[in-house]
Amino acid sequence: MTEMKTIGIIGGGQLGLMIVEQAHLLGARTICLDPAPDAPAFKVSDDHIVASFDDSAALEMLCRRSDVVTYEFENVPGDLLIALEKRYNIKQGFRPLFDSQDRLREKENARAGGLHTPRYVAVDDMDSLRTGVADLGYPCVYKTRTLGYDGHGQVLLHGDIDLGKVKPYLGQPGILEEFVCFDYEASAVVVSDGDRTIVFPIGRNIHRDGILDLCIVPAAMSPTVQEQIVEGSKTFMDRCGYRGILAIEYFVRGEEVLFNEMAPRPHNSGHYTIEGCTTNQFRELCRYLLDEPLEEPRLLAPTVMKNILGEDLEAAERLAVEGHPNVYVHIYGKSECRPKRKMGHVTFVGITEEEYRARWSDRFVRG
Ligand code: AMP
């Protein structure tokens, strides 16, 4: 009998929870590290460490107790991870995290890897902001370069009157981007072990207030756009030499595909794969971590994933109690429920966007 392996996970949020579930199905043990004593993944992981992400001794303990380590949290301090990856099996390494932790570096890296991006300029004070605006024109979007997520640290600028809204952020590194009047957003979840690269079926993402609301699969797109996303993502991953999982978000404008951002971890837009595909993003990440061959995913049926934020938790719980065929309710078990906090998601398998809107969207506050 082969010995059971332990996967260490830096982060114990919902992504950690779903990595743990799939790791267990593949016969592995798990240990998670998170600062919150009630982190969702702790309820299912075999072991856990409560510690902050910059606690080097705790991170080292996680590595020592694991055969292989992954991360679901993106802002692990680089100096700590670089030191640890020399001595432990942090299989994806620090490089993809480093490339994604700063929006400017991320976009420069995307371009170097063959992808197109919206036009952008670096800004960090009022002078560079004004120069940037003169260059890009209105409307444009200001974003902090680091630590932004789900629309945090972003300002949409329509005219000079909005320049003042950026003031609170100036003094820290920022980026100004052209505002892309996209037709839709799409994302690719890619997993590579160096020999084989798999891409999950592409979803169309609908955001609300900067947060993913719906993911609709398959995304209705032209073969040219499909090819640019699938082949562009694979080539990018290959050129960068990344291994493991990478999610890339794109804007699609006509036949043009523009890189928005990436994350070297499972992605919210890939949650639909758990029931909508023959294999899922968490499982394939675990297969990579456990040195098992990757499986090519196939979509089982048209699928819609609805993100459940605080205001819709009750509606999701009701759906779970009612029990509907092909409706899969995931509640993450977070102790504090807040509006705009991701509390769960619901996957509707075997329905189109139109059917979802006709039959289910009324059930939610954020239909
Ligand atoms: P981000 O954190 O960069 O993914 O931004 C959150 C959301 O804001 C995106 O998913 C888009 O819906 C919107 N957004 C961000 N950047 C731009 C842009 N340059 N043009 C248009 N919309 C944007």
Coordinates of N, CA and C in Angstrom, one line a residue, residues 148-311:
G148 N -5.4 44.7 -3.8 CA -6.8 45.0 -4.2 C -7.5 43.7 -4.6
Y149 N -8.8 43.6 -4.3 CA -9.6 42.4 -4.8 C -11.0 42.8 -4.8
D150 N -11.8 42.1 -5.7 CA -13.2 42.4 -5.8 C -13.6 43.8 -5.8
G151 N -12.9 44.6 -6.6 CA -13.2 46.0 -6.7 C -12.7 46.9 -5.6
H152 N -12.1 46.4 -4.6 CA -11.5 47.2 -3.5 C -10.3 48.0 -4.0
G153 N -10.2 49.2 -3.6 CA -9.0 50.0 -4.0 C -9.1 50.4 -5.4
Q154 N -10.4 50.6 -6.0 CA -10.6 51.0 -7.4 C -11.5 52.2 -7.4
V155 N -11.1 53.1 -8.4 CA -12.0 54.3 -8.6 C -12.2 54.4 -10.1
L156 N -13.5 54.5 -10.5 CA -13.8 54.8 -11.9 C -13.9 56.3 -12.1
L157 N -13.1 56.7 -13.1 CA -13.0 58.2 -13.3 C -13.7 58.5 -14.6
H158 N -14.7 59.4 -14.5 CA -15.4 59.9 -15.7 C -14.9 61.2 -16.2
G159 N -14.3 62.0 -15.3 CA -13.9 63.3 -15.7 C -13.0 63.9 -14.6
D160 N -12.5 65.1 -14.8 CA -11.6 65.8 -13.8 C -12.2 65.8 -12.4
I161 N -13.5 65.9 -12.4 CA -14.2 66.0 -11.1 C -14.0 64.8 -10.2
D162 N -13.6 63.7 -10.8 CA -13.4 62.4 -10.1 C -12.0 62.3 -9.6
L163 N -11.1 63.2 -10.0 CA -9.6 63.0 -9.6 C -9.5 63.0 -8.1
G164 N -10.3 63.8 -7.4 CA -10.2 63.9 -5.9 C -10.5 62.6 -5.3
K165 N -11.3 61.7 -5.9 CA -11.6 60.4 -5.3 C -10.4 59.5 -5.2
V166 N -9.4 59.8 -6.0 CA -8.2 58.9 -6.0 C -7.2 59.4 -4.8
K167 N -7.4 60.6 -4.4 CA -6.5 61.2 -3.4 C -6.2 60.3 -2.2
P168 N -7.2 59.7 -1.6 CA -6.9 58.8 -0.4 C -5.9 57.7 -0.7
Y169 N -5.8 57.4 -2.0 CA -4.9 56.2 -2.3 C -3.5 56.7 -2.8
L170 N -3.4 58.0 -3.1 CA -2.1 58.5 -3.6 C -1.0 58.4 -2.6
G171 N 0.2 58.2 -3.0 CA 1.3 58.0 -2.1 C 1.7 56.5 -2.1
Q172 N 0.7 55.6 -2.5 CA 1.1 54.2 -2.6 C 1.1 53.9 -4.1
P173 N 1.7 52.8 -4.5 CA 1.8 52.5 -6.0 C 0.4 52.2 -6.5
G174 N 0.1 52.9 -7.7 CA -1.2 52.6 -8.3 C -1.0 52.4 -9.8
I175 N -2.1 52.1 -10.4 CA -2.1 51.9 -11.9 C -3.4 52.5 -12.4
L176 N -3.3 53.1 -13.6 CA -4.4 53.7 -14.2 C -4.6 52.9 -15.5
E177 N -5.9 52.4 -15.7 CA -6.1 51.6 -16.9 C -7.2 52.2 -17.7
E178 N -7.2 52.0 -19.0 CA -8.3 52.4 -19.9 C -9.5 51.7 -19.4
F179 N -10.7 52.3 -19.4 CA -11.9 51.6 -19.1 C -12.3 50.8 -20.4
V180 N -12.4 49.5 -20.2 CA -12.8 48.7 -21.3 C -14.3 48.5 -21.4
C181 N -14.9 48.9 -22.5 CA -16.3 48.7 -22.7 C -16.5 47.3 -23.3
F182 N -16.3 46.3 -22.4 CA -16.3 44.9 -22.9 C -17.7 44.4 -23.1
D183 N -17.8 43.4 -24.0 CA -19.1 42.8 -24.2 C -19.4 41.8 -23.1
Y184 N -18.3 41.1 -22.6 CA -18.5 40.3 -21.5 C -17.1 39.9 -20.9
E185 N -17.1 39.3 -19.7 CA -15.9 38.9 -19.1 C -15.9 37.4 -19.1
A186 N -14.7 36.8 -19.2 CA -14.6 35.3 -19.3 C -13.3 34.9 -18.5
S187 N -13.3 33.7 -18.0 CA -12.1 33.3 -17.4 C -11.7 31.9 -17.8
A188 N -10.4 31.6 -17.7 CA -9.9 30.3 -18.0 C -9.2 29.8 -16.8
V189 N -9.5 28.5 -16.4 CA -8.8 27.9 -15.3 C -7.9 26.8 -16.0
V190 N -6.6 26.9 -15.8 CA -5.6 26.1 -16.4 C -4.8 25.3 -15.4
V191 N -4.6 24.0 -15.6 CA -3.7 23.3 -14.7 C -2.6 22.6 -15.6
S192 N -1.4 22.7 -15.2 CA -0.3 22.1 -15.9 C 0.7 21.4 -15.0
D193 N 1.1 20.2 -15.5 CA 2.1 19.5 -14.7 C 3.5 19.6 -15.4
G194 N 3.5 20.4 -16.5 CA 4.8 20.5 -17.3 C 4.7 19.6 -18.5
D195 N 4.1 18.4 -18.4 CA 3.9 17.6 -19.6 C 2.6 17.8 -20.2
R196 N 1.6 18.0 -19.4 CA 0.2 18.1 -19.9 C -0.4 19.4 -19.3
T197 N -1.2 20.1 -20.2 CA -1.9 21.3 -19.7 C -3.4 21.1 -20.0
I198 N -4.2 21.2 -19.0 CA -5.6 21.1 -19.2 C -6.3 22.5 -19.0
V199 N -7.4 22.8 -19.8 CA -8.1 24.0 -19.6 C -9.6 23.6 -19.4
F200 N -10.1 24.1 -18.3 CA -11.6 23.9 -18.0 C -12.4 24.7 -19.0
P201 N -13.6 24.2 -19.3 CA -14.5 24.9 -20.2 C -14.7 26.3 -19.8
I202 N -14.6 27.2 -20.8 CA -14.6 28.7 -20.5 C -16.0 29.2 -20.1
G203 N -16.1 29.9 -19.0 CA -17.3 30.5 -18.5 C -17.4 32.0 -18.8
R204 N -18.6 32.5 -18.9 CA -18.8 33.9 -19.0 C -19.2 34.4 -17.6
N205 N -18.5 35.4 -17.2 CA -18.7 35.9 -15.8 C -19.4 37.2 -15.8
I206 N -20.4 37.2 -14.9 CA -21.2 38.5 -14.8 C -20.9 39.0 -13.3
H207 N -20.3 40.2 -13.3 CA -20.0 40.8 -12.0 C -21.0 41.8 -11.6
R208 N -21.1 42.0 -10.3 CA -22.0 43.1 -9.7 C -21.2 43.8 -8.7
D209 N -21.1 45.1 -8.7 CA -20.3 45.8 -7.8 C -18.9 45.3 -7.6
G210 N -18.3 44.9 -8.7 CA -16.9 44.4 -8.7 C -16.8 42.9 -8.2
I211 N -17.9 42.3 -7.8 CA -17.8 40.9 -7.3 C -18.5 40.0 -8.3
L212 N -17.9 38.8 -8.5 CA -18.5 37.8 -9.4 C -19.9 37.5 -8.9
D213 N -20.9 37.5 -9.8 CA -22.2 37.2 -9.4 C -22.6 35.8 -10.0
L214 N -22.5 35.8 -11.4 CA -22.9 34.5 -12.1 C -21.8 34.1 -13.0
C215 N -21.7 32.8 -13.1 CA -20.7 32.2 -14.1 C -21.6 31.3 -15.0
I216 N -21.6 31.6 -16.3 CA -22.4 30.8 -17.2 C -21.6 30.0 -18.2
V217 N -21.8 28.7 -18.2 CA -21.0 27.8 -19.0 C -21.9 26.9 -19.9
P218 N -21.6 26.7 -21.1 CA -20.5 27.3 -21.9 C -20.7 28.8 -22.2
A219 N -19.6 29.6 -22.3 CA -19.8 30.9 -22.7 C -20.0 30.9 -24.2
A220 N -21.1 31.7 -24.6 CA -21.3 31.8 -26.0 C -20.3 32.7 -26.6
M221 N -19.4 32.2 -27.4 CA -18.3 33.0 -28.0 C -17.9 32.5 -29.3
S222 N -17.3 33.4 -30.1 CA -16.9 33.0 -31.5 C -15.7 32.0 -31.3
P223 N -15.5 31.2 -32.4 CA -14.4 30.3 -32.3 C -13.1 31.0 -32.2
T224 N -13.0 32.2 -32.8 CA -11.7 33.0 -32.7 C -11.4 33.4 -31.2
V225 N -12.5 33.9 -30.5 CA -12.3 34.3 -29.1 C -12.0 33.1 -28.3
Q226 N -12.7 32.0 -28.5 CA -12.5 30.7 -27.8 C -11.0 30.3 -27.9
E227 N -10.5 30.3 -29.1 CA -9.2 29.9 -29.4 C -8.1 30.8 -28.8
Q228 N -8.4 32.1 -28.8 CA -7.5 33.0 -28.2 C -7.4 32.8 -26.7
I229 N -8.5 32.5 -26.1 CA -8.5 32.3 -24.6 C -7.8 31.0 -24.3
V230 N -8.3 29.9 -25.0 CA -7.7 28.6 -24.6 C -6.2 28.5 -24.9
E231 N -5.9 28.8 -26.2 CA -4.5 28.7 -26.6 C -3.6 29.7 -26.0
G232 N -4.2 31.0 -25.9 CA -3.4 32.1 -25.3 C -3.0 31.7 -23.8
S233 N -4.0 31.2 -23.1 CA -3.8 30.8 -21.7 C -2.7 29.7 -21.5
K234 N -2.9 28.7 -22.4 CA -1.9 27.6 -22.4 C -0.5 28.1 -22.7
T235 N -0.4 28.9 -23.8 CA 0.9 29.4 -24.2 C 1.5 30.2 -23.1
F236 N 0.7 31.1 -22.5 CA 1.2 32.0 -21.4 C 1.7 31.2 -20.3
M237 N 1.0 30.2 -19.9 CA 1.4 29.3 -18.7 C 2.8 28.7 -19.1
D238 N 2.8 28.2 -20.3 CA 4.0 27.5 -20.7 C 5.2 28.4 -20.8
R239 N 5.0 29.6 -21.4 CA 6.1 30.6 -21.5 C 6.6 31.0 -20.2
C240 N 5.7 31.2 -19.2 CA 6.1 31.6 -17.9 C 6.7 30.5 -17.1
G241 N 6.5 29.2 -17.6 CA 7.1 28.1 -16.8 C 6.3 27.8 -15.6
Y242 N 5.0 28.2 -15.5 CA 4.2 28.0 -14.3 C 3.8 26.5 -14.3
R243 N 3.7 26.0 -13.1 CA 3.1 24.6 -12.9 C 2.0 24.7 -11.9
G244 N 1.0 23.8 -11.9 CA -0.1 23.8 -11.0 C -1.3 24.5 -11.6
I245 N -2.0 25.2 -10.8 CA -3.2 25.9 -11.3 C -3.0 27.4 -11.5
L246 N -3.7 27.9 -12.5 CA -3.7 29.3 -12.8 C -5.0 29.7 -13.4
A247 N -5.6 30.7 -12.8 CA -6.9 31.2 -13.3 C -6.6 32.6 -13.9
I248 N -7.1 32.8 -15.2 CA -6.9 34.1 -15.8 C -8.2 34.7 -16.2
E249 N -8.4 36.0 -15.8 CA -9.7 36.7 -16.1 C -9.4 37.6 -17.3
Y250 N -10.4 37.5 -18.3 CA -10.2 38.3 -19.5 C -11.5 39.2 -19.7
F251 N -11.2 40.3 -20.4 CA -12.3 41.1 -21.0 C -12.4 40.8 -22.4
V252 N -13.6 40.6 -22.9 CA -13.8 40.3 -24.4 C -14.6 41.5 -25.0
R253 N -13.9 42.1 -26.0 CA -14.5 43.2 -26.7 C -14.5 42.9 -28.2
G254 N -15.7 42.6 -28.7 CA -15.7 42.1 -30.1 C -14.9 40.8 -30.2
E255 N -13.9 40.8 -31.1 CA -13.0 39.6 -31.2 C -11.7 39.8 -30.5
E256 N -11.7 40.9 -29.7 CA -10.4 41.2 -29.0 C -10.5 40.6 -27.5
V257 N -9.4 39.9 -27.1 CA -9.4 39.3 -25.8 C -8.3 40.0 -25.0
L258 N -8.7 40.7 -23.9 CA -7.7 41.4 -23.1 C -7.6 40.8 -21.7
F259 N -6.3 40.6 -21.3 CA -6.0 40.0 -20.0 C -6.4 41.1 -18.9
N260 N -7.1 40.7 -17.9 CA -7.4 41.6 -16.8 C -6.5 41.2 -15.6
E261 N -6.7 40.0 -15.0 CA -5.8 39.6 -13.9 C -5.7 38.1 -13.8
M262 N -4.8 37.6 -13.0 CA -4.6 36.2 -12.8 C -4.4 35.8 -11.4
A263 N -4.7 34.6 -11.1 CA -4.5 34.1 -9.7 C -4.0 32.6 -9.8
P264 N -2.8 32.3 -9.1 CA -2.3 31.0 -9.2 C -2.9 30.1 -8.1
R265 N -4.3 30.0 -8.1 CA -5.0 29.2 -7.2 C -6.4 28.9 -7.8
P266 N -7.2 28.0 -7.2 CA -8.5 27.8 -7.7 C -9.3 29.1 -7.7
H267 N -10.3 29.2 -8.6 CA -10.9 30.5 -8.8 C -12.4 30.4 -8.6
N268 N -13.0 31.5 -8.1 CA -14.5 31.5 -7.9 C -15.2 31.1 -9.2
S269 N -14.7 31.5 -10.3 CA -15.4 31.2 -11.6 C -15.3 29.7 -11.9
G270 N -14.4 29.0 -11.2 CA -14.3 27.6 -11.5 C -15.0 26.7 -10.6
H271 N -15.8 27.3 -9.7 CA -16.6 26.5 -8.8 C -17.6 25.6 -9.5
Y272 N -18.1 26.0 -10.6 CA -19.1 25.3 -11.3 C -18.6 23.9 -11.7
T273 N -17.2 23.8 -11.8 CA -16.6 22.5 -12.3 C -16.9 21.4 -11.4
I274 N -17.2 21.6 -10.1 CA -17.4 20.5 -9.1 C -18.5 19.6 -9.6
E275 N -19.7 20.2 -10.0 CA -20.8 19.3 -10.5 C -21.0 19.4 -12.0
G276 N -20.4 20.5 -12.6 CA -20.7 20.7 -14.0 C -19.8 20.0 -15.0
C277 N -18.7 19.5 -14.4 CA -17.7 18.8 -15.3 C -17.3 17.4 -14.8
T278 N -16.7 16.7 -15.7 CA -16.3 15.3 -15.3 C -15.2 15.3 -14.2
T279 N -14.4 16.4 -14.2 CA -13.4 16.6 -13.1 C -13.4 18.1 -12.7
N280 N -12.9 18.4 -11.6 CA -13.0 19.8 -11.2 C -11.7 20.5 -10.8
Q281 N -11.7 21.8 -10.7 CA -10.4 22.5 -10.5 C -9.7 22.1 -9.2
F282 N -10.4 21.8 -8.2 CA -9.8 21.5 -6.9 C -9.1 20.1 -7.0
R283 N -9.9 19.2 -7.7 CA -9.4 17.8 -7.8 C -8.1 17.8 -8.7
E284 N -8.1 18.6 -9.8 CA -6.9 18.5 -10.7 C -5.8 19.2 -10.0
L285 N -6.0 20.3 -9.2 CA -4.9 20.8 -8.4 C -4.3 19.8 -7.5
C286 N -5.2 19.0 -6.8 CA -4.7 18.0 -5.9 C -4.0 16.9 -6.7
R287 N -4.5 16.5 -7.8 CA -3.8 15.5 -8.6 C -2.4 16.0 -9.0
Y288 N -2.3 17.2 -9.3 CA -0.9 17.8 -9.6 C -0.1 17.7 -8.4
L289 N -0.6 18.1 -7.2 CA 0.2 18.2 -6.0 C 0.6 16.8 -5.6
L290 N -0.2 15.8 -5.9 CA 0.1 14.4 -5.5 C 0.8 13.6 -6.5
D291 N 1.3 14.3 -7.6 CA 2.1 13.7 -8.7 C 1.2 12.6 -9.4
E292 N 0.0 12.9 -9.5 CA -0.9 12.0 -10.3 C -1.2 12.6 -11.7
P293 N -1.4 11.8 -12.7 CA -1.6 12.4 -14.1 C -2.9 13.2 -14.1
L294 N -2.9 14.3 -14.8 CA -4.1 15.2 -14.9 C -5.1 14.5 -15.8
E295 N -6.4 14.9 -15.5 CA -7.5 14.3 -16.4 C -8.1 15.5 -17.2
E296 N -8.3 15.2 -18.4 CA -9.0 16.3 -19.3 C -10.4 16.5 -18.8
P297 N -10.8 17.7 -18.5 CA -12.2 17.9 -18.1 C -13.2 18.0 -19.3
R298 N -14.4 17.6 -19.0 CA -15.4 17.8 -20.0 C -16.7 18.3 -19.4
L299 N -17.3 19.2 -20.0 CA -18.6 19.8 -19.5 C -19.7 18.8 -19.6
L300 N -20.4 18.5 -18.5 CA -21.5 17.5 -18.5 C -22.8 18.1 -19.1
A301 N -23.0 19.4 -18.9 CA -24.3 20.0 -19.4 C -24.1 21.5 -19.2
P302 N -25.0 22.3 -19.9 CA -24.9 23.7 -19.6 C -25.1 24.0 -18.1
T303 N -24.3 24.9 -17.5 CA -24.3 25.1 -16.1 C -24.3 26.6 -15.7
V304 N -25.0 26.9 -14.6 CA -24.9 28.3 -14.1 C -24.5 28.3 -12.7
M305 N -23.5 29.0 -12.3 CA -23.1 29.1 -10.9 C -23.5 30.5 -10.4
K306 N -24.2 30.5 -9.3 CA -24.6 31.8 -8.6 C -23.8 31.9 -7.3
N307 N -23.1 33.0 -7.2 CA -22.4 33.3 -6.0 C -23.4 33.7 -4.9
I308 N -23.2 33.2 -3.7 CA -24.1 33.6 -2.6 C -23.4 34.6 -1.6
L309 N -23.7 35.8 -1.7 CA -23.2 36.8 -0.7 C -24.1 36.8 0.5
G310 N -23.7 37.5 1.5 CA -24.5 37.6 2.8 C -26.0 37.8 2.6
E311 N -26.3 38.7 1.8 CA -27.8 39.0 1.6 C -28.6 37.9 1.0

